[in-house]
């Protein structure tokens, strides 16, 4: 049953910056009790201060999503501060390029560890609280670029595609426990994460606040997925349907426009 | 790759001397079941099988090839580990095992093989894995996620590698048989599909078996 934000307790990972910060601030402004979690303790404290200054209720905890014990302890702490969560948003993630001349399995492993396994660990950490709450909602953040493997971004696309498939596959088991799922697929948003990418796209990037508008609306309406902005989502969905050889030709032409990297 | 209870990974490397490749060029088969490679041996290729007990030894194997003055001209990498969960509670453990075998191993192998192939402007790689769409049940979530991850990774690299003379293909095996690796029924079909992908440079093929 949908509840107004003022009646909900929400935990957000990656809350120190970017999209997660914007979503946390927006939800807090609508009355929710927001638990902030990030490995950047100072960043989390700043966001918490902003929420409190605006009259909101918040809790904070520090945890690295690569360490399951830290996540469990952080969620236990947030539950003590705010109560059991109704909604958990797994937003922590990183980006890094995959370049043929600088292949780095350690960097690729880190991407999968944070973007895929970090979200899986977040779900595991969230389950006890959601179960105590009698159910709830979980939101995982993938990416529109995960719809197909784009140039220069192999490990990032792979990790984001994997998390979408993982959570979608678990949907029936989550439903049995009365836990709903929203998969979020942002396009290009101006955040520290996109600045870590190899290629800055020649398209208008959304601000984190614009992204938060799409996400909070989808979570309010308990949509099963949220892909934005609509035009880019349509474009990438069409790209997904291209035959393989045609797709490779299109990608080769697109990559040729990137002059500062060797393709 | 198989994960043993003591968390040591075993890699089976099969070194195949292939007559149609350049002298000193070997074909490397990693992680394929014995039934598939037995079929390849019946096709007339000469096989040497070497078992390694850790990741470090796998890089030693590659060093050994290079020390002999040989190069890896063709590589077939299998990502077919299928750890399954029984509930939400163990789904993360299954995912970690699946990612370790199906994502991180091929990535490390690629980083070891590609620089030389790129420098030579030649090479052929085939990734053999499961079709993510055929792994649709919750207990298969880890498998589906891991193969989606590595297939997307390969897809991202494929056009760039072709431009540099390295032909990459992905063979997606779609099967309702949970134990693909031990299914003798599909061995002939899969081996034939691998040979076809290598011969024709097929970028991606979905093969329905069993």
Short mmCIF file of C-alpha atoms in Angstrom, two decimals:
data_model
loop_
_atom_site.label_atom_id
_atom_site.label_comp_id
_atom_site.label_asym_id
_atom_site.label_seq_id
_atom_site.Cartn_x
_atom_site.Cartn_y
_atom_site.Cartn_z
CA UNK A 1 0.00 0.00 0.00
CA UNK A 2 1.44 3.38 -0.96
CA UNK A 3 2.17 5.69 1.95
CA UNK A 4 2.84 9.41 1.93
CA UNK A 5 6.48 10.34 2.29
CA UNK A 6 5.84 11.77 5.72
CA UNK A 7 5.02 8.30 7.00
CA UNK A 8 8.07 6.59 5.55
CA UNK A 9 11.58 5.78 6.67
CA UNK A 10 14.10 5.64 3.85
CA UNK A 11 17.73 4.51 3.85
CA UNK A 12 19.98 5.75 1.04
CA UNK A 13 23.51 4.52 0.24
CA UNK A 14 25.98 6.72 -1.60
CA UNK A 15 24.21 9.63 0.05
CA UNK A 16 27.20 11.95 0.33
CA UNK A 17 26.92 13.24 -3.22
CA UNK A 18 25.47 13.05 -6.69
CA UNK A 19 22.06 11.61 -7.40
CA UNK A 20 21.73 9.95 -3.98
CA UNK A 21 22.27 13.23 -2.17
CA UNK A 22 19.67 14.98 -4.32
CA UNK A 23 17.16 12.17 -3.80
CA UNK A 24 17.76 12.16 -0.04
CA UNK A 25 17.25 15.91 0.21
CA UNK A 26 14.10 15.77 -1.90
CA UNK A 27 12.54 12.93 0.06
CA UNK A 28 13.47 14.57 3.36
CA UNK A 29 11.84 17.82 2.21
CA UNK A 30 8.64 15.84 1.68
CA UNK A 31 8.65 14.64 5.25
CA UNK A 32 10.35 11.27 5.17
CA UNK A 33 12.82 10.17 7.82
CA UNK A 34 16.00 9.66 5.80
CA UNK A 35 18.94 7.51 6.86
CA UNK A 36 22.12 8.51 5.06
CA UNK A 37 24.90 6.03 4.43
CA UNK A 38 28.19 6.53 2.57
CA UNK A 39 31.88 5.71 3.05
CA UNK A 40 32.48 9.48 3.09
CA UNK A 41 31.53 10.33 6.67
CA UNK A 42 32.13 14.07 6.25
CA UNK A 43 29.95 14.19 3.17
CA UNK A 44 27.16 12.36 4.96
CA UNK A 45 27.41 14.76 7.91
CA UNK A 46 27.05 17.73 5.54
CA UNK A 47 23.93 16.31 3.93
CA UNK A 48 22.51 15.48 7.36
CA UNK A 49 23.12 19.07 8.46
CA UNK A 50 21.30 20.38 5.39
CA UNK A 51 18.31 18.18 6.15
CA UNK A 52 18.20 19.19 9.82
CA UNK A 53 18.57 22.88 8.97
CA UNK A 54 15.53 22.52 6.74
CA UNK A 55 13.57 20.96 9.60
CA UNK A 56 13.83 17.36 8.43
CA UNK A 57 14.54 14.21 10.39
CA UNK A 58 17.63 12.24 9.49
CA UNK A 59 20.16 9.72 10.71
CA UNK A 60 23.64 8.98 9.42
CA UNK A 61 26.09 6.12 9.25
CA UNK A 62 29.40 5.45 7.55
CA UNK A 63 29.96 2.26 5.57
CA UNK A 64 31.83 0.98 2.54
CA UNK A 65 29.51 -1.11 0.35
CA UNK A 66 32.47 -3.42 -0.34
CA UNK A 67 32.40 -4.57 3.30
CA UNK A 68 29.25 -6.46 4.24
CA UNK A 69 29.82 -6.14 8.00
CA UNK A 70 30.07 -2.36 7.76
CA UNK A 71 26.82 -2.19 5.82
CA UNK A 72 24.99 -4.38 8.32
CA UNK A 73 26.29 -2.32 11.22
CA UNK A 74 25.35 0.91 9.44
CA UNK A 75 21.81 -0.26 8.78
CA UNK A 76 21.46 -1.47 12.37
CA UNK A 77 22.57 1.97 13.52
CA UNK A 78 20.15 3.76 11.19
CA UNK A 79 17.34 1.52 12.38
CA UNK A 80 18.10 2.44 15.97
CA UNK A 81 18.07 6.13 15.00
CA UNK A 82 14.99 6.14 12.77
CA UNK A 83 13.13 2.84 12.95
CA UNK A 84 12.81 0.02 10.42
CA UNK A 85 13.09 1.11 6.79
CA UNK A 86 10.13 1.19 4.42
CA UNK A 87 12.37 1.87 1.46
CA UNK A 88 16.07 1.29 0.79
CA UNK A 89 17.73 3.00 -2.17
CA UNK A 90 21.05 1.44 -3.24
CA UNK A 91 22.69 4.33 -5.00
CA UNK A 92 26.40 3.89 -4.26
CA UNK A 93 28.44 3.43 -7.42
CA UNK A 94 31.59 4.41 -9.30
CA UNK A 95 32.63 4.81 -12.88
CA UNK A 96 35.90 4.28 -14.70
CA UNK A 97 36.81 3.83 -18.36
CA UNK A 98 37.81 0.54 -19.98
CA UNK A 99 40.47 1.34 -22.55
CA UNK A 100 42.18 -1.26 -24.72
CA UNK A 101 45.59 0.30 -24.25
CA UNK A 102 45.21 0.44 -20.47
CA UNK A 103 43.31 -2.70 -19.52
CA UNK A 104 43.23 -3.05 -15.75
CA UNK A 105 41.56 -6.12 -14.26
CA UNK A 106 41.97 -4.64 -10.78
CA UNK A 107 40.01 -1.54 -11.82
CA UNK A 108 37.37 -3.67 -13.55
CA UNK A 109 37.08 -5.84 -10.46
CA UNK A 110 36.53 -2.77 -8.30
CA UNK A 111 33.75 -1.60 -10.60
CA UNK A 112 31.96 -4.91 -10.30
CA UNK A 113 32.64 -5.04 -6.56
CA UNK A 114 30.96 -1.71 -5.95
CA UNK A 115 28.34 -1.40 -8.68
CA UNK A 116 27.14 -5.01 -8.62
CA UNK A 117 28.21 -6.74 -5.43
CA UNK A 118 27.83 -3.52 -3.43
CA UNK A 119 24.16 -3.35 -4.36
CA UNK A 120 23.74 -7.06 -3.60
CA UNK A 121 25.33 -6.51 -0.17
CA UNK A 122 23.03 -3.53 0.38
CA UNK A 123 20.03 -5.75 -0.29
CA UNK A 124 21.31 -8.36 2.17
CA UNK A 125 21.89 -5.68 4.80
CA UNK A 126 18.43 -4.23 4.19
CA UNK A 127 16.51 -7.52 4.39
CA UNK A 128 16.37 -7.87 8.21
CA UNK A 129 14.96 -4.36 8.65
CA UNK A 130 12.52 -4.69 5.77
CA UNK A 131 11.34 -8.02 7.16
CA UNK A 132 10.86 -6.50 10.63
CA UNK A 133 8.83 -3.80 8.93
CA UNK A 134 6.59 -6.47 7.40
CA UNK A 135 7.83 -5.69 3.90
CA UNK A 136 8.73 -2.56 2.04
CA UNK A 137 10.51 -1.45 -1.10
CA UNK A 138 13.99 -1.70 -2.56
CA UNK A 139 15.39 0.48 -5.33
CA UNK A 140 18.56 -0.36 -7.23
CA UNK A 141 20.38 2.02 -9.56
CA UNK A 142 21.57 0.70 -12.90
CA UNK A 143 22.14 2.98 -15.92
CA UNK A 144 20.70 3.55 -19.36
CA UNK A 145 24.10 2.69 -20.83
CA UNK A 146 23.67 -0.80 -19.40
CA UNK A 147 21.12 -1.55 -22.10
CA UNK A 148 24.05 -2.30 -24.40
CA UNK A 149 27.86 -2.36 -24.11
CA UNK A 150 29.04 1.07 -25.19
CA UNK A 151 32.59 1.94 -26.26
CA UNK A 152 35.18 2.86 -23.63
CA UNK A 153 32.90 1.72 -20.80
CA UNK A 154 33.04 -2.08 -20.80
CA UNK A 155 33.33 -2.71 -17.08
CA UNK A 156 30.92 0.08 -16.10
CA UNK A 157 28.27 -1.08 -18.60
CA UNK A 158 28.82 -4.70 -17.61
CA UNK A 159 28.43 -4.01 -13.91
CA UNK A 160 25.31 -1.91 -14.39
CA UNK A 161 23.74 -4.44 -16.78
CA UNK A 162 24.48 -7.19 -14.28
CA UNK A 163 22.79 -5.45 -11.35
CA UNK A 164 19.65 -4.87 -13.41
CA UNK A 165 19.46 -8.56 -14.34
CA UNK A 166 20.24 -9.65 -10.77
CA UNK A 167 17.55 -7.62 -9.08
CA UNK A 168 14.94 -8.27 -11.76
CA UNK A 169 15.57 -12.01 -11.41
CA UNK A 170 15.02 -11.77 -7.67
CA UNK A 171 11.71 -9.96 -8.05
CA UNK A 172 9.54 -13.07 -7.41
CA UNK A 173 11.39 -13.89 -4.17
CA UNK A 174 11.14 -10.26 -3.08
CA UNK A 175 7.42 -10.27 -3.77
CA UNK A 176 6.96 -13.32 -1.54
CA UNK A 177 8.43 -11.21 1.29
CA UNK A 178 6.23 -8.25 0.33
CA UNK A 179 9.22 -6.26 -0.85
CA UNK A 180 8.65 -4.29 -4.02
CA UNK A 181 11.41 -3.35 -6.45
CA UNK A 182 12.11 -0.30 -8.57
CA UNK A 183 15.01 -0.45 -11.06
CA UNK A 184 16.35 2.99 -11.83
CA UNK A 185 18.15 3.64 -15.12
CA UNK A 186 19.54 7.20 -15.17
CA UNK A 187 20.96 8.68 -18.33
CA UNK A 188 23.78 11.18 -18.17
CA UNK A 189 23.60 13.21 -14.96
CA UNK A 190 26.19 15.83 -13.98
CA UNK A 191 27.77 14.19 -10.94
CA UNK A 192 31.25 13.31 -9.71
CA UNK A 193 30.62 9.80 -11.11
CA UNK A 194 30.10 10.95 -14.71
CA UNK A 195 33.18 13.10 -14.38
CA UNK A 196 35.13 9.87 -13.80
CA UNK A 197 34.05 8.52 -17.16
CA UNK A 198 36.33 8.53 -20.18
CA UNK A 199 33.90 10.26 -22.46
CA UNK A 200 31.81 13.31 -21.72
CA UNK A 201 28.82 12.90 -24.05
CA UNK A 202 27.92 15.70 -26.41
CA UNK A 203 24.40 15.84 -25.06
CA UNK A 204 22.77 17.90 -22.36
CA UNK A 205 23.35 16.33 -18.97
CA UNK A 206 20.70 16.44 -16.30
CA UNK A 207 21.40 18.01 -12.95
CA UNK A 208 21.16 15.76 -9.88
CA UNK A 209 18.04 17.66 -8.86
CA UNK A 210 16.38 16.92 -12.21
CA UNK A 211 17.30 13.26 -11.79
CA UNK A 212 15.82 13.29 -8.29
CA UNK A 213 12.52 14.53 -9.72
CA UNK A 214 12.21 11.49 -11.99
CA UNK A 215 13.33 9.07 -9.28
CA UNK A 216 11.18 10.39 -6.45
CA UNK A 217 8.12 10.40 -8.72
CA UNK A 218 8.74 6.77 -9.71
CA UNK A 219 9.24 5.74 -6.07
CA UNK A 220 6.12 7.63 -4.99
CA UNK A 221 4.11 5.77 -7.58
CA UNK A 222 5.92 2.49 -6.83
CA UNK A 223 6.84 1.94 -10.46
CA UNK A 224 8.77 -1.22 -11.30
CA UNK A 225 11.28 0.75 -13.33
CA UNK A 226 12.34 4.30 -14.01
CA UNK A 227 14.31 5.16 -17.16
CA UNK A 228 15.16 8.80 -17.82
CA UNK A 229 15.41 11.15 -19.60
CA UNK A 230 12.72 9.77 -21.94
CA UNK A 231 14.39 10.68 -25.23
CA UNK A 232 17.68 9.06 -24.36
CA UNK A 233 15.86 6.04 -22.95
CA UNK A 234 14.00 5.55 -26.24
CA UNK A 235 17.21 5.94 -28.22
CA UNK A 236 19.07 3.35 -26.21
CA UNK A 237 16.14 0.93 -26.26
CA UNK A 238 16.16 1.19 -30.06
CA UNK A 239 19.91 0.66 -30.07
CA UNK A 240 19.34 -2.52 -28.09
CA UNK A 241 17.27 -3.95 -30.92
CA UNK A 242 19.91 -3.43 -33.59
CA UNK A 243 21.40 -6.63 -35.09
CA UNK A 244 24.87 -7.31 -33.78
CA UNK A 245 26.90 -6.46 -36.88
CA UNK A 246 24.94 -3.24 -37.46
CA UNK A 247 25.41 -2.31 -33.81
CA UNK A 248 29.16 -2.79 -34.11
CA UNK A 249 29.28 -0.52 -37.18
CA UNK A 250 27.25 2.17 -35.41
CA UNK A 251 29.49 2.01 -32.34
CA UNK A 252 32.64 2.20 -34.45
CA UNK A 253 31.34 5.36 -36.14
CA UNK A 254 30.29 6.90 -32.84
CA UNK A 255 33.61 6.09 -31.21
CA UNK A 256 35.51 7.70 -34.09
CA UNK A 257 34.10 11.05 -32.95
CA UNK A 258 35.96 10.71 -29.68
CA UNK A 259 39.26 12.18 -30.67
CA UNK A 260 41.06 12.24 -27.34
CA UNK A 261 41.01 8.45 -26.90
CA UNK A 262 42.29 5.69 -29.15
CA UNK A 263 39.50 3.30 -29.99
CA UNK B 1 37.05 -22.74 -13.41
CA UNK B 2 35.76 -24.70 -10.47
CA UNK B 3 35.66 -23.34 -6.96
CA UNK B 4 36.76 -25.86 -4.38
CA UNK B 5 35.73 -25.73 -0.76
CA UNK B 6 39.09 -24.25 0.17
CA UNK B 7 38.48 -21.44 -2.32
CA UNK B 8 41.36 -22.38 -4.56
CA UNK B 9 40.43 -22.05 -8.18
CA UNK B 10 41.37 -24.70 -10.69
CA UNK B 11 41.92 -23.66 -14.25
CA UNK B 12 42.13 -26.24 -16.94
CA UNK B 13 44.22 -24.99 -19.79
CA UNK B 14 44.21 -27.05 -22.92
CA UNK B 15 46.97 -26.18 -25.34
CA UNK B 16 46.01 -27.07 -28.84
CA UNK B 17 48.48 -27.10 -31.66
CA UNK B 18 46.53 -26.02 -34.65
CA UNK B 19 47.96 -26.72 -38.06
CA UNK B 20 46.30 -23.80 -39.84
CA UNK B 21 47.75 -21.15 -37.53
CA UNK B 22 51.11 -19.49 -37.89
CA UNK B 23 54.06 -21.47 -36.65
CA UNK B 24 54.55 -20.98 -32.92
CA UNK B 25 50.91 -19.99 -32.45
CA UNK B 26 48.81 -21.98 -30.03
CA UNK B 27 45.13 -22.14 -29.32
CA UNK B 28 44.22 -21.73 -25.70
CA UNK B 29 41.05 -23.27 -24.33
CA UNK B 30 40.13 -22.19 -20.82
CA UNK B 31 37.44 -23.62 -18.61
CA UNK B 32 35.76 -25.86 -21.18
CA UNK B 33 34.32 -29.17 -19.95
CA UNK B 34 36.19 -32.33 -20.86
CA UNK B 35 33.30 -33.56 -22.98
CA UNK B 36 33.61 -30.53 -25.25
CA UNK B 37 37.35 -30.74 -25.60
CA UNK B 38 37.18 -34.50 -26.09
CA UNK B 39 35.05 -33.73 -29.12
CA UNK B 40 37.61 -31.25 -30.34
CA UNK B 41 40.32 -33.89 -29.95
CA UNK B 42 38.24 -36.31 -32.03
CA UNK B 43 38.27 -33.72 -34.77
CA UNK B 44 41.98 -34.34 -35.17
CA UNK B 45 43.65 -31.64 -33.14
CA UNK B 46 46.52 -32.55 -30.87
CA UNK B 47 45.81 -31.73 -27.23
CA UNK B 48 48.03 -31.19 -24.25
CA UNK B 49 46.12 -30.70 -20.99
CA UNK B 50 47.56 -28.78 -18.07
CA UNK B 51 45.82 -28.20 -14.75
CA UNK B 52 46.74 -25.19 -12.68
CA UNK B 53 45.73 -24.65 -9.07
CA UNK B 54 45.65 -20.88 -8.78
CA UNK B 55 45.40 -17.64 -10.68
CA UNK B 56 49.09 -17.04 -10.31
CA UNK B 57 49.81 -20.33 -12.01
CA UNK B 58 47.56 -19.42 -14.92
CA UNK B 59 49.78 -16.44 -15.65
CA UNK B 60 52.77 -18.79 -15.34
CA UNK B 61 51.23 -20.95 -18.05
CA UNK B 62 51.01 -17.99 -20.34
CA UNK B 63 54.59 -17.03 -19.52
CA UNK B 64 55.60 -20.58 -20.35
CA UNK B 65 53.97 -20.31 -23.78
CA UNK B 66 55.85 -17.12 -24.47
CA UNK B 67 59.13 -18.49 -23.17
CA UNK B 68 58.77 -21.29 -25.71
CA UNK B 69 58.62 -18.60 -28.36
CA UNK B 70 54.98 -19.27 -29.02
CA UNK B 71 52.05 -16.92 -28.98
CA UNK B 72 48.38 -17.42 -28.33
CA UNK B 73 46.70 -16.97 -31.67
CA UNK B 74 43.27 -18.22 -30.64
CA UNK B 75 41.60 -18.41 -27.27
CA UNK B 76 38.28 -19.91 -26.27
CA UNK B 77 37.17 -18.83 -22.81
CA UNK B 78 34.27 -20.50 -21.06
CA UNK B 79 32.18 -18.65 -18.48
CA UNK B 80 29.75 -21.38 -17.50
CA UNK B 81 29.90 -21.57 -13.73
CA UNK B 82 26.36 -21.92 -12.43
CA UNK B 83 26.14 -21.42 -8.67
CA UNK B 84 22.51 -21.28 -7.68
CA UNK B 85 20.81 -19.80 -4.64
CA UNK B 86 18.04 -21.45 -2.69
CA UNK B 87 16.61 -18.26 -1.21
CA UNK B 88 17.23 -14.53 -0.86
CA UNK B 89 19.48 -15.29 2.09
CA UNK B 90 22.17 -17.02 0.03
CA UNK B 91 21.68 -15.14 -3.23
CA UNK B 92 24.60 -12.83 -2.52
CA UNK B 93 26.99 -15.73 -1.91
CA UNK B 94 25.91 -17.29 -5.20
CA UNK B 95 26.47 -13.95 -6.93
CA UNK B 96 29.99 -13.58 -5.55
CA UNK B 97 30.89 -17.07 -6.75
CA UNK B 98 29.35 -16.46 -10.17
CA UNK B 99 31.09 -13.10 -10.63
CA UNK B 100 34.40 -14.56 -9.56
CA UNK B 101 34.24 -17.37 -12.14
CA UNK B 102 32.28 -15.82 -15.00
CA UNK B 103 33.44 -12.21 -14.94
CA UNK B 104 36.76 -11.74 -13.19
CA UNK B 105 38.49 -14.75 -14.72
CA UNK B 106 37.71 -13.82 -18.35
CA UNK B 107 38.62 -10.20 -17.63
CA UNK B 108 42.01 -11.18 -16.26
CA UNK B 109 42.65 -13.53 -19.15
CA UNK B 110 41.76 -10.84 -21.64
CA UNK B 111 44.15 -8.40 -20.03
CA UNK B 112 46.86 -11.06 -20.29
CA UNK B 113 46.11 -12.04 -23.91
CA UNK B 114 45.00 -8.86 -25.62
CA UNK B 115 48.11 -6.65 -25.52
CA UNK B 116 50.06 -9.19 -27.57
CA UNK B 117 47.18 -9.83 -29.97
CA UNK B 118 46.72 -6.09 -30.46
CA UNK B 119 50.44 -5.60 -31.05
CA UNK B 120 50.38 -8.39 -33.69
CA UNK B 121 47.11 -7.02 -35.09
CA UNK B 122 45.75 -10.53 -35.16
CA UNK B 123 43.98 -12.95 -32.90
CA UNK B 124 40.68 -14.70 -32.38
CA UNK B 125 38.74 -14.92 -29.17
CA UNK B 126 35.48 -16.67 -28.43
CA UNK B 127 33.64 -16.39 -25.15
CA UNK B 128 31.34 -19.35 -24.50
CA UNK B 129 28.73 -18.66 -21.88
CA UNK B 130 25.07 -19.07 -21.12
CA UNK B 131 22.36 -16.97 -22.71
CA UNK B 132 21.28 -14.66 -19.86
CA UNK B 133 17.70 -14.78 -21.12
CA UNK B 134 17.61 -18.55 -20.51
CA UNK B 135 18.43 -18.06 -16.82
CA UNK B 136 15.21 -16.48 -15.71
CA UNK B 137 14.36 -18.05 -12.34
CA UNK B 138 15.24 -16.37 -9.03
CA UNK B 139 17.63 -19.19 -8.10
CA UNK B 140 19.52 -18.41 -11.33
CA UNK B 141 19.83 -14.68 -10.60
CA UNK B 142 23.55 -14.90 -9.87
CA UNK B 143 24.27 -16.80 -13.07
CA UNK B 144 22.17 -14.45 -15.16
CA UNK B 145 23.80 -11.36 -13.67
CA UNK B 146 27.34 -12.63 -14.08
CA UNK B 147 26.94 -13.72 -17.69
CA UNK B 148 25.13 -10.49 -18.54
CA UNK B 149 28.06 -8.62 -17.09
CA UNK B 150 30.73 -10.42 -19.08
CA UNK B 151 28.69 -10.47 -22.31
CA UNK B 152 28.16 -6.70 -22.05
CA UNK B 153 31.87 -6.26 -21.34
CA UNK B 154 32.79 -8.22 -24.45
CA UNK B 155 30.21 -6.32 -26.48
CA UNK B 156 31.79 -3.05 -25.47
CA UNK B 157 35.26 -4.18 -26.57
CA UNK B 158 34.29 -6.10 -29.69
CA UNK B 159 34.09 -3.33 -32.32
CA UNK B 160 37.30 -1.69 -31.08
CA UNK B 161 39.17 -4.97 -31.13
CA UNK B 162 38.01 -5.76 -34.65
CA UNK B 163 39.39 -2.41 -35.74
CA UNK B 164 42.73 -3.54 -34.30
CA UNK B 165 42.70 -6.90 -36.02
CA UNK B 166 41.43 -9.03 -33.14
CA UNK B 167 38.18 -10.86 -33.90
CA UNK B 168 35.98 -11.44 -30.87
CA UNK B 169 32.84 -13.53 -30.72
CA UNK B 170 30.39 -14.62 -28.09
CA UNK B 171 28.58 -17.95 -28.15
CA UNK B 172 25.50 -17.82 -25.93
CA UNK B 173 24.26 -21.28 -25.08
CA UNK B 174 20.57 -21.39 -24.29
CA UNK B 175 19.66 -24.50 -22.35
CA UNK B 176 17.17 -25.59 -19.73
CA UNK B 177 19.68 -28.20 -18.62
CA UNK B 178 21.02 -26.90 -15.35
CA UNK B 179 24.31 -28.74 -15.62
CA UNK B 180 25.51 -27.61 -19.01
CA UNK B 181 29.11 -28.47 -18.27
CA UNK B 182 28.34 -32.15 -17.69
CA UNK B 183 25.86 -32.65 -20.46
CA UNK B 184 27.35 -34.96 -23.07
CA UNK B 185 24.25 -34.46 -25.20
CA UNK B 186 25.20 -30.92 -26.11
CA UNK B 187 28.97 -31.47 -26.45
CA UNK B 188 28.99 -32.11 -30.21
CA UNK B 189 26.66 -29.23 -30.93
CA UNK B 190 28.59 -26.76 -28.82
CA UNK B 191 31.97 -27.82 -30.18
CA UNK B 192 30.68 -27.40 -33.72
CA UNK B 193 29.34 -23.96 -32.86
CA UNK B 194 32.68 -22.94 -31.34
CA UNK B 195 34.50 -24.03 -34.49
CA UNK B 196 31.99 -22.11 -36.62
CA UNK B 197 32.39 -18.92 -34.57
CA UNK B 198 36.16 -19.12 -34.84
CA UNK B 199 36.12 -19.87 -38.56
CA UNK B 200 33.61 -17.18 -39.53
CA UNK B 201 34.43 -14.50 -36.95
CA UNK B 202 30.79 -14.52 -35.81
CA UNK B 203 30.33 -11.61 -33.39
CA UNK B 204 27.52 -13.21 -31.44
CA UNK B 205 25.47 -16.36 -31.79
CA UNK B 206 22.73 -17.83 -29.66
CA UNK B 207 22.76 -21.63 -29.66
CA UNK B 208 19.73 -23.50 -28.35
CA UNK B 209 20.55 -26.91 -26.97
CA UNK B 210 18.82 -29.60 -24.87
#
